[in-house]
CSV table of C-alpha atoms in Angstrom, one decimal:
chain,number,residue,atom,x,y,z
A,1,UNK,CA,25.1,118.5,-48.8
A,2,UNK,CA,26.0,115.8,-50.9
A,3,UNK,CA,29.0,116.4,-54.1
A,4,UNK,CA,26.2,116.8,-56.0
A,5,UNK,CA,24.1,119.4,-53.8
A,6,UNK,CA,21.5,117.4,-52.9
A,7,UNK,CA,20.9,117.4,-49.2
A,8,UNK,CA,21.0,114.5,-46.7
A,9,UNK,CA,19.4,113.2,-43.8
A,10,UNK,CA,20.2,113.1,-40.1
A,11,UNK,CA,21.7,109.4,-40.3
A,12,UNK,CA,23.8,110.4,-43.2
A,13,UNK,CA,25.1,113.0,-41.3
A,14,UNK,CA,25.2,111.0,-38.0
A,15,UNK,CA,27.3,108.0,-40.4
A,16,UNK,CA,29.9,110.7,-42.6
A,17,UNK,CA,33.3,109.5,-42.0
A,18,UNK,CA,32.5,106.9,-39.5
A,19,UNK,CA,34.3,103.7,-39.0
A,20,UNK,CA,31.4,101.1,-38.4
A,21,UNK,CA,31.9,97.5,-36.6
A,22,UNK,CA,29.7,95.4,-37.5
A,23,UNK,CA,29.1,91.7,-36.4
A,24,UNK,CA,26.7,89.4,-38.3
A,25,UNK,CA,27.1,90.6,-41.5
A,26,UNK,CA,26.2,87.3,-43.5
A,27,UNK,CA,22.8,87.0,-41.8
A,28,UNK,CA,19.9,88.6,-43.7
A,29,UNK,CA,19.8,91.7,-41.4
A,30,UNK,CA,23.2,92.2,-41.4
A,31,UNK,CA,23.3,91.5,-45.5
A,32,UNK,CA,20.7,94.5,-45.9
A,33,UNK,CA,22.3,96.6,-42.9
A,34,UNK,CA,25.9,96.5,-44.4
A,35,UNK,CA,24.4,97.5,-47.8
A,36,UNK,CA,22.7,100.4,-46.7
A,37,UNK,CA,25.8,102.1,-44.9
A,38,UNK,CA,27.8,101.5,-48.4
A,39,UNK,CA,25.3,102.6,-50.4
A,40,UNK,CA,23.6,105.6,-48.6
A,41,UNK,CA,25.9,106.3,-45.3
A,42,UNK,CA,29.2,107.8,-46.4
A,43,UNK,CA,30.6,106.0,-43.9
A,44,UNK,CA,34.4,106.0,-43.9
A,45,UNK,CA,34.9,101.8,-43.7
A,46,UNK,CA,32.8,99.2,-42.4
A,47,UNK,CA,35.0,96.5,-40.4
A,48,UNK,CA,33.1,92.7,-40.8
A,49,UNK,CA,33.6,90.4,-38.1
A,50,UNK,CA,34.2,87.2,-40.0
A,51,UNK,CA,35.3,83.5,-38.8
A,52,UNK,CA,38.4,82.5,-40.5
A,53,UNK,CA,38.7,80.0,-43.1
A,54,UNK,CA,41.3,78.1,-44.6
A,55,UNK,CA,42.8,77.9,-47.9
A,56,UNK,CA,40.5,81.2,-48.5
A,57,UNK,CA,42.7,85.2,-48.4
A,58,UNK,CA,41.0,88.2,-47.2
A,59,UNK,CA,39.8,89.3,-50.4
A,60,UNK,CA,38.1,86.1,-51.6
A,61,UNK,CA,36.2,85.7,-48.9
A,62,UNK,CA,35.1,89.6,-49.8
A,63,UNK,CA,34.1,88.6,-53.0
A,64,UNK,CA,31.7,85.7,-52.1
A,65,UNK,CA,29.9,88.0,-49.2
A,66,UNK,CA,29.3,90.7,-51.8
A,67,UNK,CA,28.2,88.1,-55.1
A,68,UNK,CA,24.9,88.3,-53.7
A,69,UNK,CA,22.3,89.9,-56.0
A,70,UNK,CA,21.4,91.8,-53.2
A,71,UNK,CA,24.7,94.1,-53.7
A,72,UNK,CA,24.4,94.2,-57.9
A,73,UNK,CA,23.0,98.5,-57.5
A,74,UNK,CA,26.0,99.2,-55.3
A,75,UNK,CA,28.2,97.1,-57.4
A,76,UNK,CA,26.7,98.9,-60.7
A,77,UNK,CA,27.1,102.8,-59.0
A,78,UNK,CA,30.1,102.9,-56.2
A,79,UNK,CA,32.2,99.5,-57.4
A,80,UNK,CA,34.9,101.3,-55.4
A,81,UNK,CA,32.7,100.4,-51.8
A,82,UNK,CA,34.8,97.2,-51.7
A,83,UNK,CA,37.9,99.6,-50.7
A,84,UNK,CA,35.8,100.6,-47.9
A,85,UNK,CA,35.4,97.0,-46.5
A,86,UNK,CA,37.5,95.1,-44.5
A,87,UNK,CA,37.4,92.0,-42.4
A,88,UNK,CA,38.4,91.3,-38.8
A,89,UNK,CA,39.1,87.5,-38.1
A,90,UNK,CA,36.5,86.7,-34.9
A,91,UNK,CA,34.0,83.9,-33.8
A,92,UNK,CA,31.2,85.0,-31.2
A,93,UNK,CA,31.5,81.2,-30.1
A,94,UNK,CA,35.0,81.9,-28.5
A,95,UNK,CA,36.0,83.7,-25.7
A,96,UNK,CA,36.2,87.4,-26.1
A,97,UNK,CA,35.0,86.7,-29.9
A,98,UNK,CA,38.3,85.4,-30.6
A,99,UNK,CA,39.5,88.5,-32.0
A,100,UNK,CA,43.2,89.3,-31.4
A,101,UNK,CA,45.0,91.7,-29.4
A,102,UNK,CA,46.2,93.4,-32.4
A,103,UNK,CA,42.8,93.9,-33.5
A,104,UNK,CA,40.7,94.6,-30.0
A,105,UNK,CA,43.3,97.3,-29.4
A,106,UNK,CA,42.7,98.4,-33.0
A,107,UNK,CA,39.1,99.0,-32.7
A,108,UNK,CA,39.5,100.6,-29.4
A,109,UNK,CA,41.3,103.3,-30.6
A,110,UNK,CA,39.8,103.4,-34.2
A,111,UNK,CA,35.9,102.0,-34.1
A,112,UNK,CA,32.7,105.0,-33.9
A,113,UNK,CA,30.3,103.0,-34.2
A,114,UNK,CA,29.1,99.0,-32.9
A,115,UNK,CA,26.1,97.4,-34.8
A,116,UNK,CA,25.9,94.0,-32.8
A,117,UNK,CA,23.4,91.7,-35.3
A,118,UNK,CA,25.1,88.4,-34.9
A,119,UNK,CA,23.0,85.7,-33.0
A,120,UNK,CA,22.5,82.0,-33.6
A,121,UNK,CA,18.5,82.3,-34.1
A,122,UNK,CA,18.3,78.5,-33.9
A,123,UNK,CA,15.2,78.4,-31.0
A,124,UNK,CA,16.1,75.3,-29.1
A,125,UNK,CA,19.3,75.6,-29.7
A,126,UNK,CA,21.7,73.6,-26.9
A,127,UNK,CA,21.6,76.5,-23.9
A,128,UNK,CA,25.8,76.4,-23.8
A,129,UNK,CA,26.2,77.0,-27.5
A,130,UNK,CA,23.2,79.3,-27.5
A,131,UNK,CA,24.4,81.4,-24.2
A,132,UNK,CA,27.8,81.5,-25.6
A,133,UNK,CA,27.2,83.6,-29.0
A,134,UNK,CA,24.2,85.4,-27.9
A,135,UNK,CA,24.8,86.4,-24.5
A,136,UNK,CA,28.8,86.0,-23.7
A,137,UNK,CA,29.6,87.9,-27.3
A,138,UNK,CA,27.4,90.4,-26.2
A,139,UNK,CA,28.8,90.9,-22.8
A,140,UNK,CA,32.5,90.7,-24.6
A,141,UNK,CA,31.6,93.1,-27.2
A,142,UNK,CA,30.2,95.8,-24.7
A,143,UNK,CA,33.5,95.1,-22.0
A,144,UNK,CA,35.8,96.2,-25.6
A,145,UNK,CA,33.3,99.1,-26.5
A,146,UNK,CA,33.2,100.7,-23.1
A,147,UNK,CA,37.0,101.7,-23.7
A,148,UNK,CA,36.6,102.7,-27.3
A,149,UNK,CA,37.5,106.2,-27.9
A,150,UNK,CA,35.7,107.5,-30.1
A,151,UNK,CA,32.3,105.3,-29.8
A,152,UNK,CA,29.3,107.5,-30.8
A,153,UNK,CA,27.0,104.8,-30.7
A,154,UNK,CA,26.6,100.9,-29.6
A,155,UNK,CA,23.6,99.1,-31.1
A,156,UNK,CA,22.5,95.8,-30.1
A,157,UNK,CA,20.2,93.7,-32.2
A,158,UNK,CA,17.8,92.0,-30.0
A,159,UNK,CA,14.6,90.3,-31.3
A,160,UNK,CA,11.0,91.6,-31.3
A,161,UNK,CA,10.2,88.0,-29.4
A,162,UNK,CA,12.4,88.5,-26.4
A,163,UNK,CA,9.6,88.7,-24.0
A,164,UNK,CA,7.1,86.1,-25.1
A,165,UNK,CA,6.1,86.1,-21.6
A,166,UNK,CA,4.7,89.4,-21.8
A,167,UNK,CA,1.0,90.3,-23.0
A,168,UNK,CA,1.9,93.3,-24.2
A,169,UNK,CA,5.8,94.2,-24.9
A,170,UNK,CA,6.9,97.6,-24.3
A,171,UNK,CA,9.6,99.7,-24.8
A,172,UNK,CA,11.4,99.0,-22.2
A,173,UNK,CA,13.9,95.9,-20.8
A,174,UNK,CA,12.4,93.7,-18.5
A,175,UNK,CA,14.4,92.0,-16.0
A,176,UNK,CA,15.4,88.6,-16.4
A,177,UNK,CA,15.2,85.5,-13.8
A,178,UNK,CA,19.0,84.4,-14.5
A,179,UNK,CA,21.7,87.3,-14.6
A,180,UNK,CA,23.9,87.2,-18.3
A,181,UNK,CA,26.9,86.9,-15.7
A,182,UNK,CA,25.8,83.9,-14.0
A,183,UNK,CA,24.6,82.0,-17.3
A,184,UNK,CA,27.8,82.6,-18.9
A,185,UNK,CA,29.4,81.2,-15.5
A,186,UNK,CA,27.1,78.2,-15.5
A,187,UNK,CA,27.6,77.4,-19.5
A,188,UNK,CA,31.4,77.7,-19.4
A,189,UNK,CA,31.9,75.1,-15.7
A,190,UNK,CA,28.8,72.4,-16.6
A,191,UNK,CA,28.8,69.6,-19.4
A,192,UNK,CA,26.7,69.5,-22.5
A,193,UNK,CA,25.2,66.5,-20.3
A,194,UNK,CA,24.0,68.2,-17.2
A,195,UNK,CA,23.2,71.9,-19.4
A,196,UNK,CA,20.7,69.6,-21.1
A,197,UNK,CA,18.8,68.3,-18.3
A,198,UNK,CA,18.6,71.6,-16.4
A,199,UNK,CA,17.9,73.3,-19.6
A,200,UNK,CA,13.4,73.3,-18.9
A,201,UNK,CA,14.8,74.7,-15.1
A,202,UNK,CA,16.6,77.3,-16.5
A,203,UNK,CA,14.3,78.7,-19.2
A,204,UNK,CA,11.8,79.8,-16.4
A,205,UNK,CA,8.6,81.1,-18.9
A,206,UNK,CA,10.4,81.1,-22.0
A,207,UNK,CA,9.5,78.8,-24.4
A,208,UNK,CA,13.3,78.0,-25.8
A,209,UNK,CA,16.9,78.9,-25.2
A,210,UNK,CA,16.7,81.6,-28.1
A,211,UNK,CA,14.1,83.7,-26.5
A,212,UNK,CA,16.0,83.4,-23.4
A,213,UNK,CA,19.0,83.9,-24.3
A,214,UNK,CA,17.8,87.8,-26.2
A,215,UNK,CA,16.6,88.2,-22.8
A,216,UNK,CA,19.2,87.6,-21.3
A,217,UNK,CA,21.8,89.8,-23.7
A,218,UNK,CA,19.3,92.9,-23.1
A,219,UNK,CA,19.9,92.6,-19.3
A,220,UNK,CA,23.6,92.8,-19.9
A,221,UNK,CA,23.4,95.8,-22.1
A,222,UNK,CA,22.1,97.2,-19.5
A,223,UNK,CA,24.3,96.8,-17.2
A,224,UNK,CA,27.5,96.8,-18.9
A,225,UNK,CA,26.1,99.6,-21.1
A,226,UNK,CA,25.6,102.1,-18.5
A,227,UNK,CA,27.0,105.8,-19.4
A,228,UNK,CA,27.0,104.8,-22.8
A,229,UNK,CA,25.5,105.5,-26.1
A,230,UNK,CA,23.2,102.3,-26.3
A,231,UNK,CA,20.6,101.2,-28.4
A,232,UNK,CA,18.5,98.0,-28.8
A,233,UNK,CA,16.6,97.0,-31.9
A,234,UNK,CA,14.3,94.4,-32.0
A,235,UNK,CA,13.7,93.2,-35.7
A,236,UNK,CA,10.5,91.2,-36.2
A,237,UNK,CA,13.1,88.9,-38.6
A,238,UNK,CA,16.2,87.7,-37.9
C-alpha cells in the first residue's frame, strides 16, 4: 500500500527500496526506463552510468539529462527524485567499463538490481568498436554482477532483431557461430585494418555488425549468467 492507501503492483513491490544500476540512460529506452522507476517504482536510488566530461560537475551534467520534456510530470509532482539520482563515471568502450575500483566494489556490495540498455545501435558499425560496447560491456558487467550481494535481478537489453537469420524468432537464445569470448579476444589483438576486411567473414548470416554483435551479447549472458537472476528484453526500438 502506497502513503496514500492505494495499492500497488507486483513491480512496485519487486522495485521498493531498491538500488537500481542502470547503463544507457541517455538513449530513448533508457530515457523512458529511468523515468518510470522515479516516477512509479519507489525505488531507493537509481545509479547512471555516465562518461565523464570536462569542465562539467556531477550535478550539471544531472540537470541537462533530466531538462528533457520527457521528465516535466516528475519534475511537477516528486521534484525531490533528483536526490534519488546519482552518477557513476564509466564508458562501455573501455575495459571493464572504465568504472573505478572505488565504485565496482561499491556496486558490489550496494547494487539490487542491473538494467543493461546501453548499446551503440549504429548497424554497420566498425566490428572492434561495435564488439567492444555491445558484447565486452556486457561480458564485464555480468563478471561485476555475479559477485554482487544483494543482486535480485540482472536485465539485459537485447534487440527484437538479433536473429535476422531466423524465420520465426522464439523465445529462446540461439547459439551463435563466434563465441563473445573469442570476439572480444579477436577485436582487442587485430587492427582496425585487418577487422575491416574479415568483417563479411565474421558476420556469418547476419546482415551487419549490430545484429551480430546482440547475438553475440545474448550468448554471453548465458553463459556468464548461469545461477543467476537473468533476463533479456528485446525492444522492437532502440
Amino acid at each position: 500500500m502506497t502513503s496514500t492507501g492505494e495499492s500497488i503492483s507486483e513491480i512496485q513491490t519487486f522495485f521498493k527500496g531498491t538500488n537500481v544500476f542502470v547503463t544507457g540512460a541517455t538513449g530513448f529506452i533508457g530515457h523512458v526506463l529511468v523515468e518510470k522507476l522515479l516516477r512509479t517504482c519507489f525505488v531507493n536510488k537509481v545509479y547512471l552510468l555516465v562518461r565523464p566530461k570536462k569542465n562539467k560537475d556531477p550535478q550539471t551534467r544531472l540537470r541537462e539529462m533530466f531538462s528533457s520534456t520527457l521528465f516535466t510530470r516528475l519534475w511537477d509532482e516528486q521534484p525531490e527524485f533528483i536526490e534519488k539520482v546519482l552518477l557513476i563515471s564509466g564508458d562501455c568502450a573501455e575495459p571493464n567499463m572504465g568504472l573505478s575500483l572505488a565504485d565496482e566494489e561499491f556496486m558490489v556490495a550496494n547494487i539490487d538490481i542491473v538494467i543493461h540498455c546501453a548499446a551503440t545501435i549504429s548497424l554497420n558499425g566498425p566490428l572492434k568498436h561495435t564488439s567492444f560496447i555491445n558484447v565486452r560491456a556486457t561480458r564485464d558487467l555480468l563478471l561485476i554482477a555475479r559477485r554482487m550481494r544483494k543482486l535480485k535481478s540482472f536485465v539485459h537489453v537485447s534487440t527484437a532483431f538479433v536473429n535476422p537469420n531466423q524465420a520465426i524468432t522464439e523465445e529462446i537464445i540461439y547459439d551463435c557461430h563466434i563465441r563473445g569470448d573469442a570476439l572480444i579476444n579477436l577485436v582487442e589483438n587485430m587492427s582496425d585494418s585487418i577487422l575491416n576486411s574479415i568483417t563479411p567473414e565474421c558476420l556469418g548470416s547476419w546482415p551487419n555488425t549490430y545484429t551480430l554483435s546482440k547475438c553475440v551479447a545474448e550468448n554471453l549472458v548465458k553463459e556468464y549468467g548461469q545461477n543467476m537472476p537473468i533476463c533479456i528484453a528485446r525492444p522492437c526500438i532502440g
